[in-house]
Short mmCIF file of N, CA and C in Angstrom, two decimals:
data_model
loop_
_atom_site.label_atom_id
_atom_site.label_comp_id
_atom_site.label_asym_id
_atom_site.label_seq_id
_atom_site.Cartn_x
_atom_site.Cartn_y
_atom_site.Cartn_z
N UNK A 1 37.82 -144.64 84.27
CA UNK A 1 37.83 -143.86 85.47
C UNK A 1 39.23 -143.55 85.92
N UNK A 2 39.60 -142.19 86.57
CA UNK A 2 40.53 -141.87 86.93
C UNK A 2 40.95 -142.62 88.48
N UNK A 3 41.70 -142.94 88.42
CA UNK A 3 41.96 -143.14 90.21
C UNK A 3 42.61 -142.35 91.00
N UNK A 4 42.24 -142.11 92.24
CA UNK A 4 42.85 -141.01 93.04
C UNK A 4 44.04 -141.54 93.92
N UNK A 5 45.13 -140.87 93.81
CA UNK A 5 46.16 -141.51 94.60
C UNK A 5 45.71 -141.32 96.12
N UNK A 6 45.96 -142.35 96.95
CA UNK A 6 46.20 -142.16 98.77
C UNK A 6 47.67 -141.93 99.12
N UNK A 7 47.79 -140.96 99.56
CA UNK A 7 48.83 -140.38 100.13
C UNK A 7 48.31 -138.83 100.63
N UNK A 8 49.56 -138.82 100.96
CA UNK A 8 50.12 -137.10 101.56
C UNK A 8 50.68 -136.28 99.69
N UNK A 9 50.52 -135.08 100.05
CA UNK A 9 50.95 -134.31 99.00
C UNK A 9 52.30 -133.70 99.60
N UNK A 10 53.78 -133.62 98.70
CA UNK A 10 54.54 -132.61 99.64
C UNK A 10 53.92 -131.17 100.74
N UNK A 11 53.02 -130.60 100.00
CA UNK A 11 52.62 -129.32 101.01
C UNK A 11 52.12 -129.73 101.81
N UNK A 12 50.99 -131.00 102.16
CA UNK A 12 50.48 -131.65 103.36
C UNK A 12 51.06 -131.92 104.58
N UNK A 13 52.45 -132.75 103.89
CA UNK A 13 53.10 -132.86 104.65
C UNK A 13 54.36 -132.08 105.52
N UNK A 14 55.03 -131.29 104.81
CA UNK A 14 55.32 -129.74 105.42
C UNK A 14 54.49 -129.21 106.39
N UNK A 15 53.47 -129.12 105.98
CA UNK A 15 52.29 -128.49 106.56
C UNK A 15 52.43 -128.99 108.39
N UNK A 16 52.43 -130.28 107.87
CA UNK A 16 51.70 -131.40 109.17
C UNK A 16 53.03 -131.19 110.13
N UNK A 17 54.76 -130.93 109.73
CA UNK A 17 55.72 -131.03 110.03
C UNK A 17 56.00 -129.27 110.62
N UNK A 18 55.36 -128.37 110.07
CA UNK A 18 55.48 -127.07 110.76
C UNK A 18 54.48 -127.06 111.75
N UNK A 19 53.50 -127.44 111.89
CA UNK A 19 52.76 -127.47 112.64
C UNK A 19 53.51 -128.16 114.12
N UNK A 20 53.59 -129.44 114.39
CA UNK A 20 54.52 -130.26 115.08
C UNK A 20 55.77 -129.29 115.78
N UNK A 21 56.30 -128.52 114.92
CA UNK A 21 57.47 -128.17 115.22
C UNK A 21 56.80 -127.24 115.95
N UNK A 22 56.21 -126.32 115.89
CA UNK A 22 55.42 -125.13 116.62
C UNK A 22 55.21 -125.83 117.68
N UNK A 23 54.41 -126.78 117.65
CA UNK A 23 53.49 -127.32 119.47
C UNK A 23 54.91 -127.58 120.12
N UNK A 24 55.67 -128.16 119.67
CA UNK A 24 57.52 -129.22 120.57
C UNK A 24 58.29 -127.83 120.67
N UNK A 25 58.28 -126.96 120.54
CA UNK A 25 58.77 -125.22 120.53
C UNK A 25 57.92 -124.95 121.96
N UNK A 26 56.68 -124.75 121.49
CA UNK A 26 55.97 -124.10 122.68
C UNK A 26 55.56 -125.23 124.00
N UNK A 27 55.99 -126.21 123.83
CA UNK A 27 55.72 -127.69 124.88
C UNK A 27 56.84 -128.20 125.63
N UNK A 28 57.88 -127.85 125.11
CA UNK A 28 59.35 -128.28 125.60
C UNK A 28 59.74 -127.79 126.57
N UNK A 29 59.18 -126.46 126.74
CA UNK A 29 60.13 -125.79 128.19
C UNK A 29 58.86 -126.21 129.60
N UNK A 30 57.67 -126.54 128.95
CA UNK A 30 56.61 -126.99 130.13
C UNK A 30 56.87 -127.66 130.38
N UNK A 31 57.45 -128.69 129.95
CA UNK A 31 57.18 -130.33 129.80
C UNK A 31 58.87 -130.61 130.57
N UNK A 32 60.02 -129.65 130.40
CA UNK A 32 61.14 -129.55 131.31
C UNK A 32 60.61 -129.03 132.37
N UNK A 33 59.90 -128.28 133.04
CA UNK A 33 59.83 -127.38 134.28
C UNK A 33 59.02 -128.73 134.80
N UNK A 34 58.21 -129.51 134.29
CA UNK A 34 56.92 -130.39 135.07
C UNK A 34 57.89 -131.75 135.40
N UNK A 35 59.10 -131.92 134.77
CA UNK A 35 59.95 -132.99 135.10
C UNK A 35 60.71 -132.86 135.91
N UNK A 36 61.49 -131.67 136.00
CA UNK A 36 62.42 -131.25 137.54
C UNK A 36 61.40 -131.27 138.84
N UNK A 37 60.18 -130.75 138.56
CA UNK A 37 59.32 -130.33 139.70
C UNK A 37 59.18 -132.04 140.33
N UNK A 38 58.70 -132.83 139.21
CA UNK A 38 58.55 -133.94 139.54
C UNK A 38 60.32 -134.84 140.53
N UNK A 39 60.82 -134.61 139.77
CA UNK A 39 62.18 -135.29 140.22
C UNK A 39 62.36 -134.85 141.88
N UNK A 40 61.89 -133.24 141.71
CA UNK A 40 62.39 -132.60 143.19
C UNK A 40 61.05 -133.60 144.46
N UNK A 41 60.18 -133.23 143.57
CA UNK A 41 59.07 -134.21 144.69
C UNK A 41 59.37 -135.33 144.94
N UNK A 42 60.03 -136.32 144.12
CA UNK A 42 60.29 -137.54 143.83
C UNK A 42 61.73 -137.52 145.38
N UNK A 43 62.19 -136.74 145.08
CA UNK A 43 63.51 -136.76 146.14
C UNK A 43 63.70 -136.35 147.11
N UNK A 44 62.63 -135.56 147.58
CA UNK A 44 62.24 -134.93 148.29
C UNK A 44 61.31 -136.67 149.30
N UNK A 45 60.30 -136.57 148.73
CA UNK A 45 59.67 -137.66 149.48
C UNK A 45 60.86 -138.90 149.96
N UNK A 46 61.69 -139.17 148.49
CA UNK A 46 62.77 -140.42 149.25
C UNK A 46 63.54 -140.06 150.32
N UNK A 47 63.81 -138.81 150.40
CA UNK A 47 64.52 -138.64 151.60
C UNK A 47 63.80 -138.68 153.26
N UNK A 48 62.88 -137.68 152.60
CA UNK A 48 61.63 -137.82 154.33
C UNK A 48 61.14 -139.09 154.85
N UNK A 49 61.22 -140.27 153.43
CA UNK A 49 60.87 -141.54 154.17
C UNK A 49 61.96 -142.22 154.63
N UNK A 50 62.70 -142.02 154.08
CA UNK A 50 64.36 -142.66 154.58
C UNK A 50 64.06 -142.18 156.08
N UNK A 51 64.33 -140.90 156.79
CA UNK A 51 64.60 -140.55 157.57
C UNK A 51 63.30 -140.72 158.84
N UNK A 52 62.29 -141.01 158.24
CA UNK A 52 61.08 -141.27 159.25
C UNK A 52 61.12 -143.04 159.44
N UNK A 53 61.95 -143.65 158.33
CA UNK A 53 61.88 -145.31 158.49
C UNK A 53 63.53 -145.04 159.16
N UNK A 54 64.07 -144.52 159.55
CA UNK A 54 65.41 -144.51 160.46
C UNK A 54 64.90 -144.49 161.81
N UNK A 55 64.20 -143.41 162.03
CA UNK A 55 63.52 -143.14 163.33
C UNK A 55 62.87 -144.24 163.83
N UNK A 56 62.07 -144.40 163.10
CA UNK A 56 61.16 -146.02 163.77
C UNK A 56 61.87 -147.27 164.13
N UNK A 57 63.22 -147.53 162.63
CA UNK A 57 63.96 -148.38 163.52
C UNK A 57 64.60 -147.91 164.53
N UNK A 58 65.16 -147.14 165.01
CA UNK A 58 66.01 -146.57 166.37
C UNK A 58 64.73 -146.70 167.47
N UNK A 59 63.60 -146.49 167.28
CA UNK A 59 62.59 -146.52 168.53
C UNK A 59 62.29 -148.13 168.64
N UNK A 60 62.19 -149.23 167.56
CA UNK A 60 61.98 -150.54 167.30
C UNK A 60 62.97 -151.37 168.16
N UNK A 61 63.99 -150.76 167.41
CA UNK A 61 65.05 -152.18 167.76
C UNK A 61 65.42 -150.99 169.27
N UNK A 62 65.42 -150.06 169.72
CA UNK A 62 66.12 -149.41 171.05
C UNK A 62 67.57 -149.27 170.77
N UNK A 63 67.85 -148.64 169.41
CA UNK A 63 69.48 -148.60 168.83
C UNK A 63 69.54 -147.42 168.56
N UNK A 64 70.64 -146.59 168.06
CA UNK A 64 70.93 -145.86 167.42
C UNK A 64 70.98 -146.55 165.90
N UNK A 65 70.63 -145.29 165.06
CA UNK A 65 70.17 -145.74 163.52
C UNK A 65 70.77 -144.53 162.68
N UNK A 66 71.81 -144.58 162.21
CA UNK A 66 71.93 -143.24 161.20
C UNK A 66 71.52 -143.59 159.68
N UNK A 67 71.52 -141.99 159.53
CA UNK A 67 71.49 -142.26 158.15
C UNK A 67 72.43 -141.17 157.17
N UNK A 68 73.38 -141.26 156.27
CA UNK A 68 74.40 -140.52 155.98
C UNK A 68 74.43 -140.87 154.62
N UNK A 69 75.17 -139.56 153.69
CA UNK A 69 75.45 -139.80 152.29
C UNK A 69 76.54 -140.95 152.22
N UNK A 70 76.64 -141.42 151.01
CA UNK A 70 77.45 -142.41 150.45
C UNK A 70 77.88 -142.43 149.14
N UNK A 71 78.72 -142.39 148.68
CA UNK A 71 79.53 -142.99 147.15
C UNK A 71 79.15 -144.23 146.47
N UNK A 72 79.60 -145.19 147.38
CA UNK A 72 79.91 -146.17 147.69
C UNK A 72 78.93 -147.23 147.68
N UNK A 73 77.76 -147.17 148.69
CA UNK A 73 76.79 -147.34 149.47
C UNK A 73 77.20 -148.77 150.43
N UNK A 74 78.02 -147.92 151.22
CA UNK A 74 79.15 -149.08 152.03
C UNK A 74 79.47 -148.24 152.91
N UNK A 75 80.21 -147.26 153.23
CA UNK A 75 80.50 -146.02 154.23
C UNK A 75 79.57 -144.34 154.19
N UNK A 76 79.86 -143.83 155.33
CA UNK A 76 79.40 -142.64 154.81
C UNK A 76 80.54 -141.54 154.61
N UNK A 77 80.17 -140.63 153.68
CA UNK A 77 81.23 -140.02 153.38
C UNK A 77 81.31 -138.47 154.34
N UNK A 78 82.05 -137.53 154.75
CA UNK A 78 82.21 -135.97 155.24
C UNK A 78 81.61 -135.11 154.72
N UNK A 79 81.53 -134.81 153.65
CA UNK A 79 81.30 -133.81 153.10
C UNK A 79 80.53 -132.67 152.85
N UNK A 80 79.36 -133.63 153.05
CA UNK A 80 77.53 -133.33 153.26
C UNK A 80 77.15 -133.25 151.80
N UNK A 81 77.39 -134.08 150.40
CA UNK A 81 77.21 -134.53 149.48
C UNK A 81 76.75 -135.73 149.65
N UNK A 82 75.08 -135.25 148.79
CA UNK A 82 74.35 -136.40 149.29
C UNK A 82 73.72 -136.85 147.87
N UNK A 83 73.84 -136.47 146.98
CA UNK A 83 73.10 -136.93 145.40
C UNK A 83 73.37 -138.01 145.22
N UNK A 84 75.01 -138.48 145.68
CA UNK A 84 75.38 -139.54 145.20
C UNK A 84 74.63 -141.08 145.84
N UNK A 85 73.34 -140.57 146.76
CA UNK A 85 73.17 -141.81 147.09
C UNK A 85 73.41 -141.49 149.05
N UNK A 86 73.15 -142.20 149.72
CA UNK A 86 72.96 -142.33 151.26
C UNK A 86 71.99 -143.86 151.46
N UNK A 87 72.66 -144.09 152.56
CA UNK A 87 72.36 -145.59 153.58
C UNK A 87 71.91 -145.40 155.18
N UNK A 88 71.04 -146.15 155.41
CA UNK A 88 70.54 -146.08 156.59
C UNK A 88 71.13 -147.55 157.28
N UNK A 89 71.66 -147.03 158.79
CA UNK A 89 72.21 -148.22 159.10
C UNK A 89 71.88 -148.38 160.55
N UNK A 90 72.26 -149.75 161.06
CA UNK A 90 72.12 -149.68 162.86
C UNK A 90 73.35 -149.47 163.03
N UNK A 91 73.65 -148.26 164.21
CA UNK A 91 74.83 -147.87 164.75
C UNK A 91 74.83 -147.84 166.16
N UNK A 92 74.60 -149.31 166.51
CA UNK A 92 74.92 -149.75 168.09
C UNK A 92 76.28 -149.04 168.45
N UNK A 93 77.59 -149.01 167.76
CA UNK A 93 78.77 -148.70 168.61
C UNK A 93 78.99 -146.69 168.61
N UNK A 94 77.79 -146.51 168.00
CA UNK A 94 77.68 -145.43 167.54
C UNK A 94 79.60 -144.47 166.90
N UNK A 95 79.71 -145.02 166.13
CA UNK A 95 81.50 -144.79 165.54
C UNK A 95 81.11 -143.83 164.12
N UNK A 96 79.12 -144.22 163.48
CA UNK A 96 79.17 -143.01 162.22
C UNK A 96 79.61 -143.82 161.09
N UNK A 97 79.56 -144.87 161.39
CA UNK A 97 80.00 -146.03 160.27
C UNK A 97 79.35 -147.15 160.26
N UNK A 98 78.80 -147.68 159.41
CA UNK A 98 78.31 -149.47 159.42
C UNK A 98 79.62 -149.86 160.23
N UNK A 99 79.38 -151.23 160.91
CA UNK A 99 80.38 -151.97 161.13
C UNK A 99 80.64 -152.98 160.64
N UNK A 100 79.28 -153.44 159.77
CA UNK A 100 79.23 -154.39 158.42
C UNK A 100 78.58 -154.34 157.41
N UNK A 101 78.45 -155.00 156.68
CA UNK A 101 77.09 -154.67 155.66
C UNK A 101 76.07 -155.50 156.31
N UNK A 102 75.97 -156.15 157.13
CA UNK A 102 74.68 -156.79 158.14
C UNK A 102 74.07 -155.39 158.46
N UNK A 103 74.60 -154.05 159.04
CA UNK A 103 74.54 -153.08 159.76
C UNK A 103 73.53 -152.17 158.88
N UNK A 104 73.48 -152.33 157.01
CA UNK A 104 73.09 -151.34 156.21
C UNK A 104 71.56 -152.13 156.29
N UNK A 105 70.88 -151.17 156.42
CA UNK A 105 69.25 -151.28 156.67
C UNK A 105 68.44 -151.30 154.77
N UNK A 106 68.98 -149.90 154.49
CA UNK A 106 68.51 -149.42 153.50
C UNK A 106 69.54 -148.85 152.34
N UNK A 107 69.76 -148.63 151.14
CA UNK A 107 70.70 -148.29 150.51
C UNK A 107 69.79 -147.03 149.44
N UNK A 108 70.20 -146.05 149.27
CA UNK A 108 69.52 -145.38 148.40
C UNK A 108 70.37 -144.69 147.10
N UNK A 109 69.99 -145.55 146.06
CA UNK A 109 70.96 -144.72 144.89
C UNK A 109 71.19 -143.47 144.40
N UNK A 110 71.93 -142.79 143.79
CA UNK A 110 72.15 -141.58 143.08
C UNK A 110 70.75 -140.87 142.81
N UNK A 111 70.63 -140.11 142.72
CA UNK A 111 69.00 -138.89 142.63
C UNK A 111 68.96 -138.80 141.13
N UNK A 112 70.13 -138.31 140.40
CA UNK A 112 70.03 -137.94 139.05
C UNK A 112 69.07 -137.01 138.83
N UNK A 113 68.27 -136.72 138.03
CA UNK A 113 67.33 -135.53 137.12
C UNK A 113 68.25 -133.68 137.79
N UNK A 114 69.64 -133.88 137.25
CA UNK A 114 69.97 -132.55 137.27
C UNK A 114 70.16 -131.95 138.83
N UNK A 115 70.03 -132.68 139.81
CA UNK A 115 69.21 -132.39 140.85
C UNK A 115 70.69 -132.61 142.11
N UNK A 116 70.93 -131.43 142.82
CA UNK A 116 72.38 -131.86 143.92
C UNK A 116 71.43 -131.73 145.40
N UNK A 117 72.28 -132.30 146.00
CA UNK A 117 71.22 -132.51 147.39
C UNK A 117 72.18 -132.24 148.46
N UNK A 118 72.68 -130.85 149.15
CA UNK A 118 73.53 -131.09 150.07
C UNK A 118 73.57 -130.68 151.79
N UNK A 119 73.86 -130.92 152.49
CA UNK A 119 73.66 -130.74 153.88
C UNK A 119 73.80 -129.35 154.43
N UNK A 120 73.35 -128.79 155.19
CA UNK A 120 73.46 -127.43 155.75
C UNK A 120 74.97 -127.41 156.55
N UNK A 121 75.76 -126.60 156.56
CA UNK A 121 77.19 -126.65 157.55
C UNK A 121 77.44 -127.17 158.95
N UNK A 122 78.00 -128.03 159.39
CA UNK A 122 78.12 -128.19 160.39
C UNK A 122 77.20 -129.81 160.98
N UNK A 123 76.43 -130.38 160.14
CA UNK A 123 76.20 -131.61 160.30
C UNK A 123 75.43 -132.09 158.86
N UNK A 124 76.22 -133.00 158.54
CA UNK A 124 76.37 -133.79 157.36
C UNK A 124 75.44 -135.25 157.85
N UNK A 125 75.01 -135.82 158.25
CA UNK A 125 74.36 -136.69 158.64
C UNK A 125 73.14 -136.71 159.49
N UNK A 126 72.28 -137.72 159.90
CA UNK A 126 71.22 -137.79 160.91
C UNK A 126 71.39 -139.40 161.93
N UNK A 127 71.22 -139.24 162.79
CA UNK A 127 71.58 -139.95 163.79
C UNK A 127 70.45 -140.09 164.82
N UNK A 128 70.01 -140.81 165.05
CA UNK A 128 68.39 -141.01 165.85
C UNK A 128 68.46 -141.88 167.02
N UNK A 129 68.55 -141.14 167.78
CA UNK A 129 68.62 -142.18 168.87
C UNK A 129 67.34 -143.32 169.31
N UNK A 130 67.90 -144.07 170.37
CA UNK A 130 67.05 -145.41 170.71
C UNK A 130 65.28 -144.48 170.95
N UNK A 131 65.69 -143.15 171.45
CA UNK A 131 63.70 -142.85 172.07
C UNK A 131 63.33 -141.80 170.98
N UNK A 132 64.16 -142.30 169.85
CA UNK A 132 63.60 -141.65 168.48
C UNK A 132 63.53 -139.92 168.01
N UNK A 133 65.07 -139.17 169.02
CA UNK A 133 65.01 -138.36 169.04
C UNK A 133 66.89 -137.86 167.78
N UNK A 134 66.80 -136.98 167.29
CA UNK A 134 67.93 -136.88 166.75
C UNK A 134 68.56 -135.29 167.55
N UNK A 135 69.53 -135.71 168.05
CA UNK A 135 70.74 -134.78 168.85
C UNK A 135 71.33 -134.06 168.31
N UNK A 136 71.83 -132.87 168.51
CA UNK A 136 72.81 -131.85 167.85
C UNK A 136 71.82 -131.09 167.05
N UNK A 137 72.75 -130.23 166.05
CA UNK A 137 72.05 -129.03 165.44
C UNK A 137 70.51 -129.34 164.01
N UNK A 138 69.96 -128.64 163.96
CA UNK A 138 68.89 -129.24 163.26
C UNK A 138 69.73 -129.55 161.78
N UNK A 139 69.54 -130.34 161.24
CA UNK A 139 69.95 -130.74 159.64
C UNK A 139 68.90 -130.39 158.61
N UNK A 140 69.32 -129.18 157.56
CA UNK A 140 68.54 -129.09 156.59
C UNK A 140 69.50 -129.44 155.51
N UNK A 141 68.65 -130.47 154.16
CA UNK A 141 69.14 -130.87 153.28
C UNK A 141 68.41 -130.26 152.04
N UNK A 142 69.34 -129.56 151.08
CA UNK A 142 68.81 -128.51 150.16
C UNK A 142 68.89 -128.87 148.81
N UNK A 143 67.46 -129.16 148.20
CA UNK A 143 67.86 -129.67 146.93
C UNK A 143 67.83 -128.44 145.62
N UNK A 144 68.70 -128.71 145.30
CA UNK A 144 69.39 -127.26 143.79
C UNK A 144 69.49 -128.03 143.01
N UNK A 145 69.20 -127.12 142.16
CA UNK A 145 69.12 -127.24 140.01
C UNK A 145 70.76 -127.23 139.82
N UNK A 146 71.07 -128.06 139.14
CA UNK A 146 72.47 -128.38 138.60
C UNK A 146 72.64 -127.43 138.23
N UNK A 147 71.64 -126.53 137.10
CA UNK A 147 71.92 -125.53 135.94
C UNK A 147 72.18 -124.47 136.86
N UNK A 148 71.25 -124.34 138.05
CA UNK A 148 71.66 -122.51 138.60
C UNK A 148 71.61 -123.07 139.91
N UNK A 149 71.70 -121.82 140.72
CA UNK A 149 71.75 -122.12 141.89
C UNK A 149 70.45 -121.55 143.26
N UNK A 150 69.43 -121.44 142.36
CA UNK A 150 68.13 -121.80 142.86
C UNK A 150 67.99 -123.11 143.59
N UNK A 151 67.27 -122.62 145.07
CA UNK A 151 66.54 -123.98 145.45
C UNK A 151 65.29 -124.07 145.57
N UNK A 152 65.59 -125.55 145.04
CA UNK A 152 63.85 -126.27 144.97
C UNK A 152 63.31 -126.55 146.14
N UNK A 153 63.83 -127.39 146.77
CA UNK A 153 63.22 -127.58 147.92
C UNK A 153 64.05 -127.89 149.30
N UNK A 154 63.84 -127.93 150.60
CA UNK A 154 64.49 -128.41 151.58
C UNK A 154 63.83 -129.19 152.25
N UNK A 155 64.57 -130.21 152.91
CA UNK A 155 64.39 -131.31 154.36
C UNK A 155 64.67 -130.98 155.30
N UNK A 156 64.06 -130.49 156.30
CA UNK A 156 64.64 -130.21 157.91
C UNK A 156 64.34 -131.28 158.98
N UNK A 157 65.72 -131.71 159.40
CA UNK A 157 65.20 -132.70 160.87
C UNK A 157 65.45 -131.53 161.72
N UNK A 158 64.23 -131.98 162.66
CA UNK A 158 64.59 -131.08 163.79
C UNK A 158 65.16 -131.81 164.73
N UNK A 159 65.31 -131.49 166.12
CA UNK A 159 65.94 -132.27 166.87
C UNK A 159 64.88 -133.50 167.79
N UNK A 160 63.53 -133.17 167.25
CA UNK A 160 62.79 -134.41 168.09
C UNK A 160 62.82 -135.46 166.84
N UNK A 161 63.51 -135.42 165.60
CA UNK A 161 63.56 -136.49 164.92
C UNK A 161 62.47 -136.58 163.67
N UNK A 162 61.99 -134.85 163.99
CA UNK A 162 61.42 -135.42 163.00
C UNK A 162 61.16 -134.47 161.72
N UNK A 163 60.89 -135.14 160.29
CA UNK A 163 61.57 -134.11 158.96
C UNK A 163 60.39 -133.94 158.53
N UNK A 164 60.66 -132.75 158.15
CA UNK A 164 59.55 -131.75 157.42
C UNK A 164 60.14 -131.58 155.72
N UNK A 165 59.04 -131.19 154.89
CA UNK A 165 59.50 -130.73 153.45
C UNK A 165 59.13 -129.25 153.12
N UNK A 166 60.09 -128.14 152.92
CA UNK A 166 59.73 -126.87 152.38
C UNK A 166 59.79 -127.03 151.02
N UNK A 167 58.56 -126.50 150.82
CA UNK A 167 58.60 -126.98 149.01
C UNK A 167 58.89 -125.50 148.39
N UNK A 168 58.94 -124.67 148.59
CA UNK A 168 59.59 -122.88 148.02
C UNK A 168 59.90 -122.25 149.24
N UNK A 169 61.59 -123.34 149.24
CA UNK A 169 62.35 -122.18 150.34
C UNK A 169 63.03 -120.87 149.72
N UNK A 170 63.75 -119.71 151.17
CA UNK A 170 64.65 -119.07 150.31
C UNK A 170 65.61 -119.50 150.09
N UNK A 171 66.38 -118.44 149.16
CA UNK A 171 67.63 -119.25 148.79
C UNK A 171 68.55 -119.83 149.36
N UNK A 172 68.99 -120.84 149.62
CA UNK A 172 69.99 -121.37 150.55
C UNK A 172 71.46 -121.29 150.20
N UNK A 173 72.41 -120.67 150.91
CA UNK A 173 73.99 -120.78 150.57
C UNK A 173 74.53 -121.90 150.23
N UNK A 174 73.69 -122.63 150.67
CA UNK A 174 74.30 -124.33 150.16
C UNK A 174 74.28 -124.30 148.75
N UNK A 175 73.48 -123.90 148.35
CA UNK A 175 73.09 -123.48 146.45
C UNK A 175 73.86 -122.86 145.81
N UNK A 176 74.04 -121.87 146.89
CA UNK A 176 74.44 -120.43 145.83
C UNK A 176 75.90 -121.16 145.13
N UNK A 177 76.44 -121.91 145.68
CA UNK A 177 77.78 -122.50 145.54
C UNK A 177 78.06 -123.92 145.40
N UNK A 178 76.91 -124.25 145.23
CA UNK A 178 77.15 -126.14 145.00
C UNK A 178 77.32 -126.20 143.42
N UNK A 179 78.37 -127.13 143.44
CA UNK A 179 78.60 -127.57 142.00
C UNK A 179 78.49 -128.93 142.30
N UNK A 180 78.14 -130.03 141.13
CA UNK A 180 78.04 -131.85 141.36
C UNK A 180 79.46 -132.01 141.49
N UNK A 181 79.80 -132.76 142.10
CA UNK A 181 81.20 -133.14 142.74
C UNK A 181 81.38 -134.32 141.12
N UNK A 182 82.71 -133.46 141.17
CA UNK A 182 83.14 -135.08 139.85
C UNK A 182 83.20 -136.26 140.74
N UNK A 183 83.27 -137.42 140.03
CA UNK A 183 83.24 -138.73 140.48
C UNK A 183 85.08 -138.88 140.74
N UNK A 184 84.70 -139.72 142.36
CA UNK A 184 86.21 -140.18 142.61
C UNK A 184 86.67 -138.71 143.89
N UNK A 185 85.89 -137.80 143.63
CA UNK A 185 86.26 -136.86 144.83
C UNK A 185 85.51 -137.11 145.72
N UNK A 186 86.20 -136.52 147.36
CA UNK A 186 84.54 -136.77 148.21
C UNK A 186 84.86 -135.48 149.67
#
């Protein structure tokens, strides 16, 4: 009796390898668009809870409570560059600064997935007072595609303290011109 080999034949396997390559061709650019979307939701939500668990402590403890980008996650920085990370803190002397690291509530790391996150002009931070209201101009925080300058989504505090998510805003100027800040600038 003859015996039949078990295996693949070279053309089988070509076969099985063009095939593959076709589906990872036509799957790759879905499977990128469903991961940013995700990242933007993903950062989107960390920020709205940051800023709704700021509020509660400022109404809790009867303090002022900010919450501001960071480098560091030790100070807040000017700039209204916020990818790199932001801290929620109690700001009894209200100065816009921890006055210790006792003071940092919450620490939130770098965003990463391609993704810049930066403040609308003119206020770079959120600040909540003791009856849970945040003062001064409303703060929208605009999250943009590294690659272009489309935005994904925005955060708006308003001034009673409290943040909303636009999930297909228009385009924001914060975008049209944000580049990721190299490391070591601020």
């Amino acid at each position: 009796m003859k015996r039949r080999n078990r295996g693949f034949s070279l053309i089988e396997a070509l076969t099985v390898l063009a095939v593959v390559a076709v589906l990872a061709t036509i799957g790759l650019p879905a499977l990128t668009g469903i991961l940013q979307r995700t990242h933007t939701a993903t950062a989107s939500h960390l920020l709205t809870s940051t800023l709704s668990s700021a509020r509660s402590t400022a109404v809790m403890r009867r303090q002022p409570v900010t919450v501001c980008p960071s480098r560091d996650q030790q100070s807040c920085r000017y700039d209204g560059v916020w990818e790199d990370g932001w801290i929620l803190f109690v700001d009894a002397k209200r100065t816009g600064q921890p006055g210790s690291t006792a003071d940092i509530l919450r620490v939130v790391q770098p965003l990463g997935g391609n993704l810049i996150l930066r403040a609308s002009a003119g206020r770079e931070r959120a600040r909540f007072q003791p009856d849970g209201r945040s003062t001064g101009s409303t703060l929208t925080l605009s999250l943009c595609s590294a690659e272009g300058d489309n935005t994904l989504a925005q955060v708006v505090l308003n001034n009673w303290g409290r943040a909303r998510t636009v999930r297909a805003p228009a385009s924001s100027p914060v975008c049209t011109n944000a580049e990721p800040v190299p490391a070591g600038r601020t």
